[in-house]
Amino acid sequence: MRSRRAVRYLKKDSIAGRLIYRRSYPEPLRPFLPGISKGAKGPRELVRSLKARDITEPGALDLYRAAAAEYDLAVAHARKAQKFSEKQARGEFDTLSAETVAYLAKVFEAEWHAREERDLAAGGAAWAEQARHGWQYMLDEFREWRVEQDLYHMEEWWADQARELCAAQGYALAPDDRDGLLRLCAALNDVAIIISDQSKARLRGNIVPVPAAPPRPERREPPTRFPKLASAAQSFEAIVERLLETERLGTGQSTKEAARTGLRFFREVHGQPAPSAITKQMVSEWLDMLAQRPAKLDKSEMALPLSEVVARYEGRKDIKRLSSTTLEKYLRALNARWAQAQDEEGLIADGLPNPFSRKRVTAAPHRKPVAGLGRETLDAIFALPIFTAGERPTQGKGEACYWLPLLMLWTGCRPEEAAQLIVDDISVDPVTGHPTLAITGDGEHPEKGPRRLKTAKRSSGERTIHIPRPLLDLNFLAYVAAVRAAGHAALFPKLRTKGKRGLLFSGFSGWWSAYLRDHGVLPKGDGPRPSREFRHVWTTAAREAGIPREAREYIQGHVPDKRATNDTYGDREALGRAARDIAFPKINLSKVRPWRKEDMAAD
């Protein structure tokens, strides 16, 4: 008889009767769980389906053990990250010696193997195929960077993982230890190359031992304590890096990227001066140099200093340069960091003028309106086997490959808004009785954690729309009912987060673009076509259908036009009813087969 302890944290789904591993995280650790963005609360619990109604069924106990191991690892990570945050708050930082870099590389290797074992046990053959595809895509890049000692691309790819690894092991990376960071990035790149053969062997079904975690080296030097007020010798770049890595400030990933890229270009023009040495003239020279940089560079030129790149392309009228929008992004990022360091954190002396403020970047010419995907491209998309024959490719994330493009087409929503939907977002209008779809940043997604909308900071984006009739005709409500009956909270339960920002659609978009190219919808070698282009298609169709501007803005989650102040008065939810009558008479959708439960792959 099994011990009671062996089956703790199990619950049964009330509808399907499947076993679910459900375990709450300690409340203080939630913000420090793996993959949680700075400032986010983190998920309340870990929920994993055992895909069985009884623990004795084949595979159920293995999934239980995998879930328990995942929980233990996440909590251990969170405890270290919490200690790291406390250490950082005290102003204590570490420099990465050669011994420490070697230790961290061994930790990275052991954790890679352990994580891969867990993911393989949970995802099976489908996950293995996706992982093999990842090696095929990146391994040659890793090797090329190593041969060429391409630190630019190593840092670009590995820096965030290097910082997360340091934090997880309790090392608060000193803001001015750029050399240590680059050494660690190069070491992680080497580890990836070394373990690739072992990883691919495991993915083919071979048994590959998981190495033990290495012993932690004894600390030889006490951590460096940075003064509250920056010294004259402390560079502006070091101050900004400290701000970006302070968890309490909750700096978003896109802001970090803009600030770090802007700082790198500033360093290439002026070095690493202290705040007191930076003048408005220096900022103007930096912007002038940036404005001459080509928008796209050959891979061999990416590591070149800005001045050398500009010199290479001087006088070339055929080369597109960085846009004013890009320059403005870097300028604003550094302007905001200066103000934050001076006004909020006291890291820059009071009275020192902000050289990044009140600088003007000439606006670029108005862009040519984007019409979206062309008619022939749309016809080809919706003639693909996933829409016409019930095909469900392994990497297509189950029913997401069928419904996500259709939802983006018929509702005009942003890709991540569709990807993070949960079944509770589908309801009924109490006035009309028509089914509705809520697009909201409220609530939690079981994989992503707290949901968010891109426009939340501008107090827009929240909306409830009537589900367009063609989606109902394609059996959308039957799909929702099937997902709910299977015990899933997420509308697309096979989607997983990917990338620095932890987005669900990022885990789908790469495959989607490749699928379109493989089927001749997009030309080979063409860059990924953003799925946002469905929004432009929707806007055109809405105009042609006579949907008023105010309703179009509401349905697509745009900020109301401030020129018409009364547009913001009253409840705008009634505007969402116009979505049900949208039509696409110029697109051939006749081949799209209504969804059937038989198409649904087993979870």
Coordinates of C-alpha atoms in Angstrom, one line a residue:
M1 CA 0.0 0.0 0.0
R2 CA 1.4 3.4 -0.9
S3 CA 2.3 5.8 1.9
R4 CA 0.1 8.8 2.3
R5 CA 3.1 11.0 1.9
A6 CA 3.8 9.7 -1.6
V7 CA 0.6 11.3 -2.9
R8 CA 0.5 14.6 -1.1
Y9 CA -0.6 17.7 -3.0
L10 CA -2.9 15.7 -5.3
K11 CA -6.4 16.9 -6.3
K12 CA -8.9 15.6 -8.7
D13 CA -10.4 17.7 -11.5
S14 CA -14.1 18.0 -10.7
I15 CA -15.1 17.6 -14.4
A16 CA -12.7 15.2 -16.0
G17 CA -11.6 13.4 -12.8
R18 CA -7.9 13.7 -13.7
L19 CA -5.3 13.9 -11.1
I20 CA -3.6 17.3 -10.7
Y21 CA -0.5 18.1 -8.7
R22 CA -1.3 21.4 -7.0
R23 CA 1.1 22.9 -4.4
S24 CA 1.2 26.5 -3.1
Y25 CA 4.4 28.5 -3.1
P26 CA 5.5 30.2 0.1
E27 CA 4.1 33.8 -0.2
P28 CA 7.4 35.6 0.4
L29 CA 9.1 33.6 -2.3
R30 CA 6.6 34.2 -5.1
P31 CA 8.4 37.3 -6.6
F32 CA 11.7 35.3 -6.7
L33 CA 10.5 32.2 -8.6
P34 CA 12.2 31.3 -11.8
G35 CA 11.1 33.3 -14.9
I36 CA 9.2 36.0 -13.0
S37 CA 9.6 39.5 -14.3
K38 CA 10.9 42.1 -11.8
G39 CA 8.1 43.7 -9.9
A40 CA 5.6 40.8 -10.7
K41 CA 4.1 38.8 -7.8
G42 CA 4.7 35.4 -9.3
P43 CA 2.2 32.4 -9.4
R44 CA 0.5 31.3 -6.2
E45 CA 0.9 27.6 -6.9
L46 CA 2.4 25.0 -9.2
V47 CA -0.3 23.1 -11.1
R48 CA 0.6 20.1 -13.3
S49 CA -1.7 17.5 -14.8
L50 CA -0.7 13.8 -14.2
K51 CA -2.8 12.9 -17.3
A52 CA -4.4 10.0 -15.3
R53 CA -7.3 9.4 -13.0
D54 CA -5.4 7.2 -10.6
I55 CA -1.8 7.4 -9.4
T56 CA -1.3 3.7 -10.3
E57 CA -1.9 4.3 -14.0
P58 CA 1.3 4.1 -16.2
G59 CA 3.3 7.3 -16.2
A60 CA 1.3 9.0 -13.5
L61 CA 3.9 8.5 -10.7
D62 CA 6.7 9.7 -13.0
L63 CA 4.8 12.9 -13.7
Y64 CA 4.1 13.3 -10.0
R65 CA 7.8 13.0 -9.2
A66 CA 8.7 15.4 -12.0
A67 CA 6.2 18.0 -10.7
A68 CA 7.6 17.6 -7.1
A69 CA 11.1 18.0 -8.4
E70 CA 10.1 21.1 -10.4
Y71 CA 8.5 22.6 -7.2
D72 CA 11.6 21.8 -5.1
L73 CA 14.0 23.3 -7.6
A74 CA 11.8 26.5 -8.0
V75 CA 11.7 27.0 -4.3
A76 CA 15.4 26.5 -3.9
H77 CA 16.0 29.0 -6.7
A78 CA 13.6 31.5 -5.0
R79 CA 15.4 31.2 -1.7
K80 CA 18.7 32.0 -3.2
A81 CA 17.3 34.8 -5.3
Q82 CA 15.7 36.3 -2.1
K83 CA 19.0 36.2 -0.3
F84 CA 20.6 37.8 -3.4
S85 CA 18.0 40.6 -3.3
E86 CA 18.7 41.3 0.4
K87 CA 22.4 41.4 -0.3
Q88 CA 21.9 43.7 -3.2
A89 CA 19.8 46.0 -1.1
R90 CA 22.7 46.3 1.4
G91 CA 24.9 47.5 -1.5
E92 CA 27.2 44.4 -1.5
F93 CA 28.5 43.2 -4.9
D94 CA 30.8 40.4 -6.1
T95 CA 33.5 40.4 -8.8
L96 CA 33.8 37.2 -10.8
S97 CA 37.2 35.6 -10.4
A98 CA 38.3 32.8 -12.8
E99 CA 37.5 30.3 -10.0
T100 CA 34.0 31.6 -9.6
V101 CA 33.4 31.6 -13.4
A102 CA 34.5 28.0 -13.5
Y103 CA 32.2 27.1 -10.7
L104 CA 29.2 28.8 -12.2
A105 CA 29.8 27.1 -15.6
K106 CA 29.7 23.7 -13.8
V107 CA 26.5 24.7 -12.0
F108 CA 25.0 25.7 -15.4
E109 CA 26.0 22.4 -16.9
A110 CA 24.5 20.3 -14.0
E111 CA 21.3 22.4 -14.1
W112 CA 21.0 22.1 -17.9
H113 CA 21.1 18.3 -17.7
A114 CA 18.7 18.1 -14.7
R115 CA 16.2 20.5 -16.4
E116 CA 16.4 18.6 -19.7
E117 CA 15.7 15.3 -17.9
R118 CA 12.6 16.8 -16.3
D119 CA 11.3 18.4 -19.5
L120 CA 11.8 15.2 -21.4
A121 CA 9.9 13.2 -18.8
A122 CA 7.0 15.8 -18.9
G123 CA 7.0 16.5 -22.7
G124 CA 8.0 13.2 -24.2
A125 CA 8.7 12.8 -27.9
A126 CA 7.1 16.1 -28.9
W127 CA 9.3 18.1 -26.5
A128 CA 12.4 16.1 -27.7
E129 CA 11.7 17.0 -31.3
Q130 CA 11.4 20.7 -30.4
A131 CA 14.7 20.6 -28.4
R132 CA 16.5 18.9 -31.3
H133 CA 15.2 21.6 -33.6
G134 CA 16.7 24.2 -31.2
W135 CA 20.1 22.6 -31.3
Q136 CA 20.0 22.5 -35.1
Y137 CA 19.2 26.2 -35.1
M138 CA 21.8 27.5 -32.6
L139 CA 24.8 25.1 -32.3
D140 CA 26.6 26.3 -35.4
E141 CA 26.2 29.9 -34.1
F142 CA 27.7 28.9 -30.7
R143 CA 30.7 27.3 -32.5
E144 CA 31.2 30.2 -34.8
W145 CA 31.2 32.7 -31.9
R146 CA 33.8 30.6 -30.1
V147 CA 36.1 30.4 -33.1
E148 CA 35.9 34.1 -33.8
Q149 CA 35.9 35.1 -30.1
D150 CA 32.7 37.0 -30.9
L151 CA 32.0 38.5 -27.5
Y152 CA 29.4 40.8 -28.9
H153 CA 27.1 38.0 -29.8
M154 CA 28.0 35.9 -26.8
E155 CA 27.0 38.7 -24.5
E156 CA 23.8 39.4 -26.5
W157 CA 22.7 35.7 -26.2
W158 CA 24.1 34.7 -22.8
A159 CA 24.2 37.9 -20.6
D160 CA 20.7 37.6 -19.1
Q161 CA 21.2 33.9 -18.3
A162 CA 24.6 34.7 -16.8
R163 CA 23.1 37.3 -14.5
E164 CA 20.2 35.0 -13.5
L165 CA 22.8 32.2 -12.8
C166 CA 24.8 34.6 -10.6
A167 CA 21.6 35.7 -8.7
A168 CA 20.5 32.1 -8.2
Q169 CA 23.8 31.2 -6.7
G170 CA 23.8 34.3 -4.5
Y171 CA 26.4 36.3 -6.4
A172 CA 25.5 40.0 -6.8
L173 CA 27.5 40.9 -9.9
A174 CA 29.3 44.2 -9.5
P175 CA 28.0 46.8 -11.9
D176 CA 31.5 47.7 -13.1
D177 CA 32.7 44.0 -13.6
R178 CA 32.0 43.9 -17.3
D179 CA 35.1 41.7 -17.9
G180 CA 33.8 39.1 -15.4
L181 CA 30.4 39.1 -17.2
L182 CA 32.0 38.6 -20.6
R183 CA 34.1 35.7 -19.2
L184 CA 31.0 34.1 -17.8
C185 CA 29.1 34.5 -21.1
A186 CA 32.0 32.9 -23.0
A187 CA 32.1 30.0 -20.5
L188 CA 28.4 29.4 -20.9
N189 CA 28.8 29.4 -24.6
D190 CA 31.5 26.7 -24.2
V191 CA 29.3 24.6 -21.9
A192 CA 26.5 24.6 -24.5
I193 CA 29.0 23.3 -27.2
I194 CA 30.4 20.7 -24.9
I195 CA 27.1 19.2 -23.7
S196 CA 25.4 19.4 -27.1
D197 CA 26.3 15.8 -28.1
Q198 CA 25.2 14.5 -24.7
S199 CA 21.9 16.4 -25.0
K200 CA 21.2 15.1 -28.5
A201 CA 21.9 11.6 -27.3
R202 CA 19.4 12.0 -24.5
L203 CA 16.8 13.3 -26.9
R204 CA 17.3 10.2 -29.0
G205 CA 16.4 8.0 -26.1
N206 CA 19.8 7.2 -24.7
I207 CA 20.6 7.2 -21.0
V208 CA 22.8 10.2 -20.1
P209 CA 23.9 10.6 -16.5
V210 CA 23.1 13.9 -14.8
P211 CA 26.3 15.3 -13.2
A212 CA 26.2 16.3 -9.6
A213 CA 26.2 20.0 -8.7
P214 CA 29.8 21.1 -7.9
P215 CA 30.9 22.2 -4.4
R216 CA 30.8 25.9 -3.9
P217 CA 34.2 27.5 -3.7
E218 CA 35.2 29.2 -0.5
R219 CA 35.0 33.0 -0.6
R220 CA 38.5 34.5 -0.6
E221 CA 37.5 38.2 -0.7
P222 CA 34.6 40.0 1.1
P223 CA 32.0 41.4 -1.2
T224 CA 32.5 45.0 -2.5
R225 CA 30.2 47.5 -0.8
F226 CA 29.2 50.4 -3.1
P227 CA 28.7 53.7 -1.5
K228 CA 25.3 55.2 -1.4
L229 CA 26.5 58.3 -3.3
A230 CA 28.5 57.7 -6.4
S231 CA 32.2 58.7 -6.1
A232 CA 33.8 60.8 -8.8
A233 CA 35.5 57.7 -10.1
Q234 CA 32.2 55.7 -10.5
S235 CA 31.0 55.8 -14.1
F236 CA 27.5 56.6 -15.2
E237 CA 27.4 53.2 -16.9
A238 CA 28.2 51.4 -13.5
I239 CA 25.4 53.4 -11.8
V240 CA 22.9 52.5 -14.5
E241 CA 23.8 48.9 -14.3
R242 CA 23.3 48.9 -10.6
L243 CA 19.8 50.4 -11.0
L244 CA 18.9 47.8 -13.7
E245 CA 19.9 45.0 -11.4
T246 CA 18.1 46.3 -8.3
E247 CA 15.0 44.1 -8.0
R248 CA 13.2 46.5 -5.8
L249 CA 12.9 49.0 -8.8
G250 CA 11.2 46.4 -11.0
T251 CA 12.8 47.6 -14.3
G252 CA 11.1 45.9 -17.3
Q253 CA 13.1 43.8 -19.7
S254 CA 12.5 46.2 -22.7
T255 CA 13.8 49.1 -20.6
K256 CA 16.9 47.1 -19.6
E257 CA 17.6 46.3 -23.3
A258 CA 17.2 49.9 -24.4
A259 CA 19.4 51.3 -21.6
R260 CA 22.2 48.7 -22.0
T261 CA 22.3 49.2 -25.8
G262 CA 22.3 53.0 -25.4
L263 CA 25.1 52.7 -22.9
R264 CA 27.1 50.5 -25.1
F265 CA 26.9 53.0 -28.0
F266 CA 27.7 55.9 -25.6
R267 CA 30.8 53.9 -24.3
E268 CA 32.0 53.4 -27.9
V269 CA 31.8 57.2 -28.5
H270 CA 32.9 58.6 -25.1
G271 CA 34.2 55.8 -22.9
Q272 CA 32.8 55.4 -19.4
P273 CA 32.8 58.9 -17.9
A274 CA 31.5 59.7 -14.4
P275 CA 28.2 61.7 -14.3
S276 CA 30.0 64.9 -13.5
A277 CA 32.1 64.6 -16.7
I278 CA 29.1 64.1 -19.1
T279 CA 28.0 67.3 -20.9
K280 CA 25.1 68.0 -23.2
Q281 CA 27.5 68.5 -26.1
M282 CA 28.7 64.9 -25.5
V283 CA 25.1 63.6 -25.6
S284 CA 24.6 65.5 -28.9
E285 CA 27.8 64.0 -30.4
W286 CA 26.5 60.5 -29.3
L287 CA 23.1 61.1 -31.0
D288 CA 24.8 62.5 -34.1
M289 CA 26.9 59.4 -34.4
L290 CA 24.0 57.1 -33.7
A291 CA 22.0 58.8 -36.5
Q292 CA 24.6 57.7 -39.0
R293 CA 24.7 54.0 -38.0
P294 CA 23.1 51.7 -40.5
A295 CA 19.9 50.1 -39.3
K296 CA 21.2 46.6 -40.4
L297 CA 24.7 45.3 -40.3
D298 CA 26.4 42.2 -41.6
K299 CA 27.2 39.7 -38.8
S300 CA 30.9 40.3 -39.2
E301 CA 30.4 44.0 -38.4
M302 CA 28.3 43.7 -35.3
A303 CA 31.2 43.8 -32.8
L304 CA 32.8 46.8 -34.5
P305 CA 32.9 50.1 -32.5
L306 CA 30.3 52.7 -33.6
S307 CA 32.8 55.1 -35.0
E308 CA 34.3 52.4 -37.2
V309 CA 30.9 51.3 -38.5
V310 CA 29.9 54.9 -39.3
A311 CA 33.2 55.5 -41.1
R312 CA 32.6 52.4 -43.3
Y313 CA 29.3 53.7 -44.5
E314 CA 30.0 57.4 -44.7
G315 CA 28.4 59.0 -47.7
R316 CA 26.4 55.9 -48.7
K317 CA 23.0 57.2 -49.7
D318 CA 21.6 53.7 -50.4
I319 CA 21.9 52.6 -46.7
K320 CA 19.0 53.0 -44.3
R321 CA 20.1 54.5 -41.0
L322 CA 18.7 54.1 -37.5
S323 CA 15.3 55.7 -37.2
S324 CA 14.5 58.7 -35.0
T325 CA 12.3 56.4 -33.0
T326 CA 15.2 54.2 -32.1
L327 CA 17.4 57.2 -31.1
E328 CA 14.5 58.5 -29.0
K329 CA 14.2 55.1 -27.3
Y330 CA 17.9 55.1 -26.2
L331 CA 17.8 58.8 -25.2
R332 CA 14.7 58.3 -23.0
A333 CA 16.1 55.2 -21.4
L334 CA 19.2 57.0 -20.3
N335 CA 17.4 60.2 -19.4
A336 CA 15.1 58.2 -17.1
R337 CA 18.0 56.3 -15.5
W338 CA 19.8 59.6 -14.7
A339 CA 16.6 61.0 -13.0
Q340 CA 16.1 57.8 -11.1
A341 CA 19.7 57.7 -9.9
Q342 CA 19.6 61.3 -8.8
D343 CA 16.0 61.9 -7.5
E344 CA 15.1 58.4 -6.1
E345 CA 18.3 56.7 -5.2
G346 CA 20.8 59.5 -4.4
L347 CA 23.5 57.9 -6.6
I348 CA 24.2 61.2 -8.5
A349 CA 24.8 64.4 -6.6
D350 CA 21.9 66.9 -6.3
G351 CA 22.4 69.9 -8.5
L352 CA 24.2 68.0 -11.3
P353 CA 22.3 68.9 -14.5
N354 CA 20.9 65.9 -16.4
P355 CA 22.7 66.1 -19.8
F356 CA 20.1 63.7 -21.4
S357 CA 17.1 65.9 -20.7
R358 CA 15.5 68.3 -23.1
K359 CA 17.3 66.9 -26.1
R360 CA 15.3 66.8 -29.3
V361 CA 15.5 64.1 -32.0
T362 CA 14.2 65.1 -35.4
A363 CA 11.1 63.2 -36.2
A364 CA 11.3 60.8 -39.1
P365 CA 9.1 61.1 -42.1
H366 CA 5.7 59.5 -41.7
R367 CA 5.8 55.8 -42.4
K368 CA 3.9 54.4 -45.3
P369 CA 0.7 52.9 -43.9
V370 CA 0.9 49.2 -43.3
A371 CA -1.9 47.4 -45.1
G372 CA -1.2 44.0 -43.5
L373 CA -1.0 40.6 -45.1
G374 CA -2.0 40.6 -48.8
R375 CA -5.1 38.8 -50.1
E376 CA -3.0 36.0 -51.8
T377 CA -1.0 35.4 -48.6
L378 CA -4.1 35.2 -46.5
D379 CA -5.8 32.8 -48.9
A380 CA -2.7 30.6 -48.8
I381 CA -2.6 30.7 -45.0
F382 CA -6.2 29.6 -44.6
A383 CA -5.8 26.8 -47.2
L384 CA -3.1 25.1 -45.1
P385 CA -3.7 21.6 -43.8
I386 CA -4.1 22.8 -40.2
F387 CA -7.3 24.6 -41.2
T388 CA -8.6 22.3 -44.0
A389 CA -7.6 18.8 -42.9
G390 CA -7.3 18.8 -39.1
E391 CA -3.5 18.5 -39.3
R392 CA -1.8 19.2 -35.9
P393 CA 2.0 19.4 -36.3
T394 CA 4.0 18.4 -33.2
Q395 CA 5.4 21.8 -32.6
G396 CA 2.1 23.6 -33.4
K397 CA 1.1 23.6 -29.7
G398 CA -2.1 21.6 -30.2
E399 CA -5.2 23.6 -31.1
A400 CA -3.3 26.9 -30.8
C401 CA -2.1 26.5 -34.4
Y402 CA -5.7 26.4 -35.6
W403 CA -7.3 29.0 -33.3
L404 CA -4.6 31.7 -32.7
P405 CA -4.5 32.9 -36.4
L406 CA -8.3 32.8 -36.6
L407 CA -8.6 34.8 -33.3
M408 CA -6.1 37.4 -34.5
L409 CA -7.8 37.8 -37.8
W410 CA -11.4 38.0 -36.5
T411 CA -10.8 40.1 -33.4
G412 CA -7.8 42.3 -34.3
C413 CA -6.2 41.5 -31.0
R414 CA -2.5 41.5 -30.3
P415 CA -0.7 38.1 -30.5
E416 CA 0.1 37.9 -26.8
E417 CA -3.5 38.9 -25.9
A418 CA -4.8 35.9 -27.7
A419 CA -2.1 33.5 -26.4
Q420 CA -2.8 34.4 -22.7
L421 CA -6.5 33.8 -22.8
I422 CA -8.1 31.6 -20.2
V423 CA -11.4 29.8 -20.4
D424 CA -13.0 32.2 -17.9
D425 CA -12.6 35.0 -20.4
I426 CA -15.4 33.6 -22.5
S427 CA -18.8 34.6 -21.2
V428 CA -22.2 35.9 -22.3
D429 CA -23.5 39.5 -22.7
P430 CA -26.3 39.7 -20.2
V431 CA -28.2 42.2 -22.3
T432 CA -28.0 40.5 -25.8
G433 CA -27.3 36.9 -24.8
H434 CA -24.4 36.9 -27.4
P435 CA -21.1 35.1 -26.4
T436 CA -18.3 37.5 -25.4
L437 CA -14.6 37.5 -25.1
A438 CA -12.8 39.5 -22.4
I439 CA -9.3 40.7 -23.2
T440 CA -7.8 41.6 -19.9
G441 CA -4.7 41.8 -17.8
D442 CA -6.5 40.6 -14.7
G443 CA -6.1 37.1 -13.3
E444 CA -3.3 34.5 -13.6
H445 CA -2.4 32.2 -16.4
P446 CA -1.3 28.7 -15.1
E447 CA 1.9 28.8 -17.2
K448 CA 2.7 32.5 -17.4
G449 CA 1.5 33.7 -14.0
P450 CA 0.1 37.2 -13.7
R451 CA -1.3 38.4 -17.1
R452 CA -0.6 41.8 -18.4
L453 CA -1.6 44.0 -21.3
K454 CA 0.9 46.0 -23.4
T455 CA -1.2 49.2 -22.9
A456 CA -1.9 48.8 -19.2
K457 CA 0.4 51.7 -18.2
R458 CA -1.8 54.0 -20.4
S459 CA -5.0 52.6 -18.7
S460 CA -6.3 51.2 -22.0
G461 CA -6.6 47.7 -23.6
E462 CA -9.1 46.2 -21.2
R463 CA -12.2 45.4 -23.3
T464 CA -15.0 42.9 -23.8
I465 CA -16.1 42.2 -27.3
H466 CA -18.8 40.1 -29.0
I467 CA -17.3 37.0 -30.5
P468 CA -17.6 37.3 -34.3
R469 CA -20.2 35.0 -35.8
P470 CA -17.8 33.2 -38.1
L471 CA -15.8 32.1 -35.1
L472 CA -19.0 30.7 -33.6
D473 CA -19.7 28.9 -36.9
L474 CA -16.3 27.3 -36.6
N475 CA -17.3 25.8 -33.3
F476 CA -15.3 28.1 -31.0
L477 CA -17.6 27.6 -28.1
A478 CA -17.4 23.8 -28.5
Y479 CA -13.6 24.1 -28.3
V480 CA -13.9 26.2 -25.1
A481 CA -16.2 23.6 -23.6
A482 CA -13.8 20.8 -24.5
V483 CA -10.8 22.6 -22.8
R484 CA -12.9 23.3 -19.7
A485 CA -14.0 19.7 -19.5
A486 CA -10.4 18.6 -19.7
G487 CA -9.7 20.6 -16.6
H488 CA -7.6 23.3 -18.1
A489 CA -7.7 26.9 -17.1
A490 CA -5.6 28.1 -20.1
L491 CA -7.5 28.3 -23.4
F492 CA -4.3 27.0 -25.1
P493 CA -2.8 24.7 -22.5
K494 CA 0.2 23.6 -24.6
L495 CA 1.7 27.1 -25.0
R496 CA 4.8 27.7 -22.9
T497 CA 6.6 30.9 -22.2
K498 CA 9.8 31.8 -24.0
G499 CA 12.3 34.5 -24.1
K500 CA 13.5 37.2 -21.7
R501 CA 10.0 38.6 -21.3
G502 CA 8.3 35.3 -20.6
L503 CA 5.7 35.6 -23.4
L504 CA 3.5 32.8 -24.5
F505 CA 3.2 33.8 -28.1
S506 CA 7.0 33.8 -28.4
G507 CA 6.9 30.0 -27.9
F508 CA 4.6 29.7 -30.9
S509 CA 5.7 32.4 -33.4
G510 CA 9.0 30.9 -34.4
W511 CA 7.4 27.6 -35.5
W512 CA 4.5 29.5 -37.1
S513 CA 6.9 31.6 -39.3
A514 CA 8.9 28.4 -40.3
Y515 CA 5.6 26.6 -41.1
L516 CA 4.5 29.3 -43.4
R517 CA 7.9 29.3 -45.2
D518 CA 8.0 25.5 -45.4
H519 CA 4.6 25.5 -47.1
G520 CA 5.5 28.3 -49.6
V521 CA 3.3 30.9 -48.0
L522 CA 6.3 33.1 -47.3
P523 CA 9.5 33.0 -49.5
K524 CA 12.4 31.0 -48.2
G525 CA 14.9 33.3 -46.4
D526 CA 12.3 35.9 -45.7
G527 CA 12.4 37.2 -42.1
P528 CA 9.6 36.3 -39.7
R529 CA 6.4 38.1 -40.7
P530 CA 4.9 39.6 -37.5
S531 CA 1.5 38.1 -36.6
R532 CA 0.5 41.7 -35.7
E533 CA -0.2 42.2 -39.4
F534 CA -3.5 40.5 -38.8
R535 CA -4.4 43.6 -36.9
H536 CA -3.9 45.8 -40.0
V537 CA -6.1 43.4 -42.0
W538 CA -8.8 43.7 -39.3
T539 CA -8.6 47.5 -39.3
T540 CA -9.1 47.6 -43.1
A541 CA -12.0 45.3 -43.0
A542 CA -13.6 47.2 -40.1
R543 CA -13.4 50.4 -42.0
E544 CA -14.9 48.8 -45.1
A545 CA -17.7 47.4 -42.9
G546 CA -18.5 50.9 -41.6
I547 CA -17.6 50.2 -38.0
P548 CA -17.2 53.6 -36.3
R549 CA -13.8 54.8 -35.3
E550 CA -14.6 54.8 -31.6
A551 CA -15.7 51.2 -31.8
R552 CA -12.6 50.2 -33.8
E553 CA -10.3 51.8 -31.2
Y554 CA -12.1 50.0 -28.3
I555 CA -12.1 46.6 -30.0
Q556 CA -8.4 46.8 -30.8
G557 CA -7.5 48.1 -27.3
H558 CA -6.3 51.6 -28.4
V559 CA -6.3 54.7 -26.3
P560 CA -9.3 56.9 -27.2
D561 CA -8.6 59.9 -29.3
K562 CA -8.0 62.7 -26.9
R563 CA -9.2 65.3 -29.4
A564 CA -12.7 64.1 -28.7
T565 CA -12.9 64.4 -24.9
N566 CA -16.5 63.0 -24.7
D567 CA -15.2 59.7 -26.2
T568 CA -13.9 58.8 -22.7
Y569 CA -17.2 59.4 -21.0
G570 CA -19.4 56.6 -19.9
D571 CA -19.2 52.8 -20.2
R572 CA -17.5 51.8 -23.5
E573 CA -18.3 48.1 -23.3
A574 CA -21.2 48.5 -25.6
L575 CA -18.8 49.3 -28.4
G576 CA -17.5 45.8 -28.3
R577 CA -20.8 44.5 -29.8
A578 CA -19.7 45.8 -33.2
A579 CA -17.1 43.0 -33.4
R580 CA -19.7 40.3 -34.2
D581 CA -20.5 41.8 -37.6
I582 CA -17.0 42.0 -39.0
A583 CA -16.5 40.4 -42.5
F584 CA -13.7 39.6 -44.9
P585 CA -15.4 39.4 -48.3
K586 CA -12.1 39.6 -50.2
I587 CA -10.5 36.6 -48.4
N588 CA -11.3 33.0 -49.4
L589 CA -12.1 31.3 -46.1
S590 CA -14.4 28.7 -47.6
K591 CA -11.8 25.9 -47.2
V592 CA -11.5 26.4 -43.4
R593 CA -13.1 23.3 -41.8
P594 CA -15.1 23.8 -38.6
W595 CA -13.2 22.6 -35.5
R596 CA -14.0 19.1 -34.4
K597 CA -13.1 17.4 -31.1
E598 CA -11.5 14.6 -33.0
D599 CA -8.8 17.1 -34.2
M600 CA -7.8 17.7 -30.6
A601 CA -4.6 15.9 -29.6
A602 CA -4.6 14.2 -26.3
D603 CA -3.1 16.3 -23.5

